[in-house]
Short mmCIF file of C-alpha atoms in Angstrom, two decimals:
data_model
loop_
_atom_site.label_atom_id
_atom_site.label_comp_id
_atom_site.label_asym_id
_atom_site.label_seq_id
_atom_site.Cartn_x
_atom_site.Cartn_y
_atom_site.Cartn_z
CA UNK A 22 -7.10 -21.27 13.77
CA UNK A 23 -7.85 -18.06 12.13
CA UNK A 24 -9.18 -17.91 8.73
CA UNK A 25 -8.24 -14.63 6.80
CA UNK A 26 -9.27 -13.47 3.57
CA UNK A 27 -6.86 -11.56 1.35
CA UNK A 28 -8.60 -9.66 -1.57
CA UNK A 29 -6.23 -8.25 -4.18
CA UNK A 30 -3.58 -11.45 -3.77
CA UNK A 31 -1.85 -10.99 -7.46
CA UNK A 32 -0.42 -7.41 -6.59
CA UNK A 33 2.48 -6.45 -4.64
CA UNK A 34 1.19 -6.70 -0.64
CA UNK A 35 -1.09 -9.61 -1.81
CA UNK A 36 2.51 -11.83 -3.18
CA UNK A 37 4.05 -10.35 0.19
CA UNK A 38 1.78 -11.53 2.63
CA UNK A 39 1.51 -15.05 0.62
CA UNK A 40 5.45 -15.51 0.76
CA UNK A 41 5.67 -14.15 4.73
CA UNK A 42 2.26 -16.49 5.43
CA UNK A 43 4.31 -19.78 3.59
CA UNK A 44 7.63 -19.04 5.27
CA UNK A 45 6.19 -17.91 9.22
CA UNK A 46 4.59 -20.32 11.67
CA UNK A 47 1.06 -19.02 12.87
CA UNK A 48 -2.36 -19.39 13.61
CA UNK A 49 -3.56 -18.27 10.53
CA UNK A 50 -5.27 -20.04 7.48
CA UNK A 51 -5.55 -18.10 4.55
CA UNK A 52 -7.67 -17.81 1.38
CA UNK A 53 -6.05 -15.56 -1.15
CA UNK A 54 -8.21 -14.26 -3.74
CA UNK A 55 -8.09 -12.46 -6.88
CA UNK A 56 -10.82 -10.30 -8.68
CA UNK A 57 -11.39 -13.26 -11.06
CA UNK A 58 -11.96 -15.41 -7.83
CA UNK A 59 -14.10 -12.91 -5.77
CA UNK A 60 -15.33 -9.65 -7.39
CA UNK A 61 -15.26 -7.26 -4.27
CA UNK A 62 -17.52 -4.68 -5.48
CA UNK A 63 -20.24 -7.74 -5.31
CA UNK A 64 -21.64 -7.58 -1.89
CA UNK A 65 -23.38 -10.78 -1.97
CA UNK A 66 -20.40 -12.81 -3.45
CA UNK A 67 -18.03 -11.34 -0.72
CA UNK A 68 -20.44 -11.98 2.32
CA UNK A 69 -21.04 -15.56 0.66
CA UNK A 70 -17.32 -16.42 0.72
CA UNK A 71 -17.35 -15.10 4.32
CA UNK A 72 -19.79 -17.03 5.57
CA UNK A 73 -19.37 -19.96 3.61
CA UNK A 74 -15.19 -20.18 4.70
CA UNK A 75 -15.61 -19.07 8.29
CA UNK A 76 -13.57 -15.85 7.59
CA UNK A 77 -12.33 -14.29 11.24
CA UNK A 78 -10.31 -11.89 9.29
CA UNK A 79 -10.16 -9.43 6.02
CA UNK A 80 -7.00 -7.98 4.47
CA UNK A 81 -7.79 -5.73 1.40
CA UNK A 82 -5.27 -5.20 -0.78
CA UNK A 83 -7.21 -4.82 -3.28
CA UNK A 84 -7.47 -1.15 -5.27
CA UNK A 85 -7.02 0.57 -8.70
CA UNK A 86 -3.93 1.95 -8.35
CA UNK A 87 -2.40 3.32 -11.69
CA UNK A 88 -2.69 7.10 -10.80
CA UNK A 89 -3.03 8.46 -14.63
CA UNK A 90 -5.38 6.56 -15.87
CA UNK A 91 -7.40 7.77 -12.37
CA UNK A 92 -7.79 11.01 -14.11
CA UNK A 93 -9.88 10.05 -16.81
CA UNK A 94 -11.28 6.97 -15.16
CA UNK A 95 -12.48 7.52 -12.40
CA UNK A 96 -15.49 5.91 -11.91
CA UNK A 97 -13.42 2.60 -11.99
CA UNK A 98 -11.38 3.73 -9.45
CA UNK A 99 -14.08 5.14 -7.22
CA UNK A 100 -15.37 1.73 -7.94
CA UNK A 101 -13.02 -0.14 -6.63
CA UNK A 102 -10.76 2.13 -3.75
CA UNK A 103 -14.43 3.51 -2.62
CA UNK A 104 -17.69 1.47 -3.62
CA UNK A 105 -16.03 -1.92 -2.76
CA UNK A 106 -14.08 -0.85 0.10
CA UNK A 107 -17.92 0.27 1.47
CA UNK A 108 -19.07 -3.24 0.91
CA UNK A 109 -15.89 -5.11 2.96
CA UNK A 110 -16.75 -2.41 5.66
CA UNK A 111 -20.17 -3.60 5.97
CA UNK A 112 -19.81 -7.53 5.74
CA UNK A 113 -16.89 -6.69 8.26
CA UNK A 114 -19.50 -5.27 10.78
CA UNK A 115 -22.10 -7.30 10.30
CA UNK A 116 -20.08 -10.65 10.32
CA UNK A 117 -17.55 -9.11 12.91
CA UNK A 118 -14.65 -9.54 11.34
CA UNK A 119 -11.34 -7.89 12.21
CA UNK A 120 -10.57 -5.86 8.68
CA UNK A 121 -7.42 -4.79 7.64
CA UNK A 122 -7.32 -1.98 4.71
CA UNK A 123 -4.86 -0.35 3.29
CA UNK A 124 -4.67 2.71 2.09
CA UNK A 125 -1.90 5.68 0.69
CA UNK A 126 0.03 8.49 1.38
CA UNK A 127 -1.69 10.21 -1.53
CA UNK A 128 -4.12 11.32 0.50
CA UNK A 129 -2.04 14.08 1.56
CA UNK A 130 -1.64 17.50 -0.59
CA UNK A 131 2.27 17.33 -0.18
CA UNK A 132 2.55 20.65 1.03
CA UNK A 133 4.20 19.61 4.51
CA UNK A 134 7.60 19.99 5.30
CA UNK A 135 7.51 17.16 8.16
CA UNK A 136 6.24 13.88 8.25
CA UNK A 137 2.52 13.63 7.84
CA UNK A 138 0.51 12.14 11.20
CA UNK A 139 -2.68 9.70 10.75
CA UNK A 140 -4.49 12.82 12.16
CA UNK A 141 -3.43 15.54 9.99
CA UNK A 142 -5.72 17.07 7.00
CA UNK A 143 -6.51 15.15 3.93
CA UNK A 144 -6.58 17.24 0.66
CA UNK A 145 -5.83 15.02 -2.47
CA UNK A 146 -4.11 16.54 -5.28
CA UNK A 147 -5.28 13.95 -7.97
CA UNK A 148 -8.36 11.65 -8.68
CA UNK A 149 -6.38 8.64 -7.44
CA UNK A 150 -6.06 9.73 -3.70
CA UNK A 151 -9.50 10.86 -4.03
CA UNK A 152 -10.85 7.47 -4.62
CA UNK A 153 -8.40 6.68 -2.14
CA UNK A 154 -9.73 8.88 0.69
CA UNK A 155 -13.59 8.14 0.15
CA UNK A 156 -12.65 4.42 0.57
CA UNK A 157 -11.25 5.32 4.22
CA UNK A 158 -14.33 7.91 4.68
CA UNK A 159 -16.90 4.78 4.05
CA UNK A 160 -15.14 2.50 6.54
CA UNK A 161 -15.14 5.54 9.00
CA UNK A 162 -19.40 5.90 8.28
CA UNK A 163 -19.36 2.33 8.70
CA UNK A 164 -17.67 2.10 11.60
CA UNK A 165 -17.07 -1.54 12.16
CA UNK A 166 -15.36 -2.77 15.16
CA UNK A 167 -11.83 -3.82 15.29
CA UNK A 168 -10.74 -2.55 11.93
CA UNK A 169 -7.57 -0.90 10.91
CA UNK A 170 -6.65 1.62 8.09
CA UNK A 171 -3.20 1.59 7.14
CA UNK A 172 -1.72 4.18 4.44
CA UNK A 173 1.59 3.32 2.84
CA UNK A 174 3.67 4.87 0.69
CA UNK A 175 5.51 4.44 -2.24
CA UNK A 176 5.38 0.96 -2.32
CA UNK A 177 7.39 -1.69 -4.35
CA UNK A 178 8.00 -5.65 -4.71
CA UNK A 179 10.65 -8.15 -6.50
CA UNK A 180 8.17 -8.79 -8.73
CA UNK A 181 5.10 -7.21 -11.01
CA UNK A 182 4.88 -3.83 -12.36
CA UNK A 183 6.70 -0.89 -9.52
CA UNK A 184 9.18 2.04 -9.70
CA UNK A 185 12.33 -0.40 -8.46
CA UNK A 186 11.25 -2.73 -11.49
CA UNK A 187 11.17 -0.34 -13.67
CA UNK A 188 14.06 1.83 -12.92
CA UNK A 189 16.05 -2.09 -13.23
CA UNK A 190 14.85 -2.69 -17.37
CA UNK A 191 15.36 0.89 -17.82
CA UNK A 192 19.24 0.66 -16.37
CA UNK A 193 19.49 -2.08 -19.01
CA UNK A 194 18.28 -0.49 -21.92
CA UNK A 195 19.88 2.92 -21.17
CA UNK A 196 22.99 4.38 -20.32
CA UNK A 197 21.02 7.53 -18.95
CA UNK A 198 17.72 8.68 -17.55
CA UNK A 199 16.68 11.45 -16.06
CA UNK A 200 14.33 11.23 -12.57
CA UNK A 201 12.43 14.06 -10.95
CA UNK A 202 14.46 15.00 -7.96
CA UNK A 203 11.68 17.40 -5.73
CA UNK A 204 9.59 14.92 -4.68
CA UNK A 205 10.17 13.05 -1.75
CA UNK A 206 8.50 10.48 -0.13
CA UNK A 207 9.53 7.02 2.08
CA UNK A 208 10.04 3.90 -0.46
CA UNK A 209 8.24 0.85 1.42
CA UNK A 210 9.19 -3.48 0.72
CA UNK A 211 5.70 -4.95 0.61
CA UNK A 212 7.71 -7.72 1.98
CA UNK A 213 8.13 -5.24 5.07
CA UNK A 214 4.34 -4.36 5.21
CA UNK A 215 3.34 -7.70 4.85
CA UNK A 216 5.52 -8.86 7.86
CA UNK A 217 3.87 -6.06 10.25
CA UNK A 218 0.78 -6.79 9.18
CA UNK A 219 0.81 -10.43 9.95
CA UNK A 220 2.22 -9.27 13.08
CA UNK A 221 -0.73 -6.63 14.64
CA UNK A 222 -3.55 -9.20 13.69
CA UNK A 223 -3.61 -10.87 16.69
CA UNK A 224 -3.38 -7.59 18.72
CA UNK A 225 -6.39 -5.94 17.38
CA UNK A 226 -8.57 -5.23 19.63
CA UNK A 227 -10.37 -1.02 18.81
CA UNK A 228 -13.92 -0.29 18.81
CA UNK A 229 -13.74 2.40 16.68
CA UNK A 230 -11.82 2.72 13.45
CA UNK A 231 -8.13 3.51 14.10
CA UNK A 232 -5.68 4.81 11.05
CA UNK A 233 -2.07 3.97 11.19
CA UNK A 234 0.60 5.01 8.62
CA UNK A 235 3.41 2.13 8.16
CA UNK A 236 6.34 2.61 5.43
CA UNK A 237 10.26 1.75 5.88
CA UNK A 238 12.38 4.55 7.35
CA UNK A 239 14.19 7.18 5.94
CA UNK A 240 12.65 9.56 2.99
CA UNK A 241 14.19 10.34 -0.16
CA UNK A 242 13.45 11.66 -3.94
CA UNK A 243 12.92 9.15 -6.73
CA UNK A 244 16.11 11.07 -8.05
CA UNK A 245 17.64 9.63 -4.70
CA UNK A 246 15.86 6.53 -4.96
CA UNK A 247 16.74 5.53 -8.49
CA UNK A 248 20.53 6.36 -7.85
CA UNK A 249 20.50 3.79 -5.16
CA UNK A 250 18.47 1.40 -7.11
CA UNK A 251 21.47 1.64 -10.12
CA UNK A 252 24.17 1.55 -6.86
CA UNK A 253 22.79 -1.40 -5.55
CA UNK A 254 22.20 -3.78 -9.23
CA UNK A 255 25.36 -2.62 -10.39
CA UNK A 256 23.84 -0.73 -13.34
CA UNK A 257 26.27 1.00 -15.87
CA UNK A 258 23.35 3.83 -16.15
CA UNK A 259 23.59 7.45 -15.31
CA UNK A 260 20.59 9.49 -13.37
CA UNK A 261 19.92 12.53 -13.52
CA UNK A 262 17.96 15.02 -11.93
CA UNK A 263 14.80 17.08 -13.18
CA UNK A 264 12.27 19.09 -11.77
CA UNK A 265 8.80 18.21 -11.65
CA UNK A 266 7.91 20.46 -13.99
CA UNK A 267 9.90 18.86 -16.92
CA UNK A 268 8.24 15.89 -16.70
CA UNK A 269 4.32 16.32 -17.07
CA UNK A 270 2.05 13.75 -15.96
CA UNK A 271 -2.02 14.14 -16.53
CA UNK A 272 -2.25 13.97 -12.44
CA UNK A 273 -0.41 15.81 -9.94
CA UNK A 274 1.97 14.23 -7.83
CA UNK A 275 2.31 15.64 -3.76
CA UNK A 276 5.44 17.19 -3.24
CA UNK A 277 5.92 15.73 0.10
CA UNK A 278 3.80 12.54 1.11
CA UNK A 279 6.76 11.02 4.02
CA UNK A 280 4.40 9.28 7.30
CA UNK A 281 4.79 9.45 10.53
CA UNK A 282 5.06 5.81 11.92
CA UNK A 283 6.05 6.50 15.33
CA UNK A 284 1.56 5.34 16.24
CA UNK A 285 2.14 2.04 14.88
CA UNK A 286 5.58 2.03 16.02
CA UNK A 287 4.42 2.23 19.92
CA UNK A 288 0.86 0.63 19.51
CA UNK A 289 2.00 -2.46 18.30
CA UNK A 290 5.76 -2.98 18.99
CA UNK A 291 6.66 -2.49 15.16
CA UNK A 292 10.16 -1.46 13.85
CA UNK A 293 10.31 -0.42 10.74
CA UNK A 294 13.55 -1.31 8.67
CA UNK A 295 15.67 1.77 6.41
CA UNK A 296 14.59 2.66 3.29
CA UNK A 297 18.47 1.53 1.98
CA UNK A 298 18.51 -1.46 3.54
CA UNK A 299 15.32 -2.59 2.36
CA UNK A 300 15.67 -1.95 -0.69
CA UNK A 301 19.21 -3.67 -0.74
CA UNK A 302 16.90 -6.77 -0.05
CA UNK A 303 14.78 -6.78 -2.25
CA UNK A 304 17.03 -5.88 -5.25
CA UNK A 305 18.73 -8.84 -3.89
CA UNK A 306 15.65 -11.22 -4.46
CA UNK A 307 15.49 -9.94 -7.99
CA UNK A 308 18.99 -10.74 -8.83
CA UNK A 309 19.11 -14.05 -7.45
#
């Protein structure tokens, strides 16, 4: 039996990987913690828990994710996507742990025009994938063996606070919304993520750091995306498109941040499911 540590378990991939991990069969035993539980930018606390639960294995879905509020604080979100990440990297190595951590497509600058590849350039565009980025760059200076990076993109849930969510209230309330239509990116089920994760774990086996991007097939706008969300609950609300520019945010959005899976598609056997169809699942959870 495996023991695995999940860090970040209240968010979107942490609920995933708790449903996938109560309704699989494996060798794994799990210890899902939040920050109240197990503050990872403590080093001491998280090598305690390590050592004191056996831990063969750290998932970190942990981060500070709410890309505005990056802008003006960042130091929490170098904090936690950079300082903390630095800390799992180094209990990882010296406790040899395999180590799971997932990253982001905003890492990218969005000015591509075909899927982005783990080995292309990194050039964030806002503070966000910046804190993002230096999290990876520490677990690359760190080096430990048998750890993965895996970047996602666009990533939502049946429940807590995501685009699909809110584009669902919002079809109640309204009977129109408007939805930038020129940026495009690949909308990913945590439920999906979850499921590949929990299937590479065993198969790890790298002595240097490896970075694999992982999201569900298919690309699309969130103009596209929320027109399929409303086509798929049945919402009575109209969406229409606007350009980026009509709809200022404090921090800059790529313009193209669609991965490349075919690496973790041939290292590890993984299909990844469409965009549509996963999305038709999960908008099925919500509704029933």
């Amino acid at each position: 039996m495996n023991n695995v540590l999940v860090t970040g378990a209240n968010g979107q991939l942490g609920g995933a990987l708790k449903l996938i991990a109560k309704q699989s069969q494996n060798d794994f035993l799990f210890f899902f913690t939040d920050k109240q539980m197990l503050d990872i930018t403590n080093f001491e606390s998280v090598r305690r828990f390590v050592i004191e639960n056996n831990i063969h294995i750290l998932i970190n879905c942990a981060a500070y994710t709410n890309v505005d509020a990056s802008e003006e604080a960042f130091e929490m979100a170098n904090q936690i996507n950079h300082l903390a990440v630095k800390n799992l990297a180094e209990i990882a190595k010296e406790q040899q742990l395999k180590f799971v951590h997932i990253s982001t497509d905003y890492v990218f600058d969005g000015t591509a025009s075909v899927p982005y590849l783990e080995t292309d350039s990194t050039q964030p565009v806002n503070k966000y994938g910046l804190s993002k980025l230096l999290g990876e760059q520490a677990i690359q200076a760190v080096n430990p063996k048998n750890t993965l990076i895996i970047r996602t993109s666009w990533l939502y849930a049946s429940e807590g606070r995501n685009f699909v969510n809110t584009m669902l209230r919002l079809g109640e309330e309204r009977t129109t919304i408007s939805v930038v239509n020129d940026q495009f990116g690949s909308p990913t089920y945590a439920v999906n993520l979850a499921k590949a994760i929990l299937q590479l774990l065993p198969a790890i086996q790298n002595k240097e750091v490896e970075i694999f991007h992982y999201s569900d097939k298919g690309s699309c706008s969130w103009f596209e995306f929320s027109k399929e969300i409303m086509l798929l609950s049945n919402k009575r609300c109209t969406v229409q498109p606007i350009d980026t520019k009509a709809f200022p945010t404090k921090a800059k959005r790529p313009a193209y941040s669609v991965l490349n899976t075919q690496k973790i598609q041939t290292v590890f056997q993984i299909s990844t499911m469409p965009w549509k169809e996963a999305l038709q699942e999960c908008i099925g959870e919500v509704l029933s």
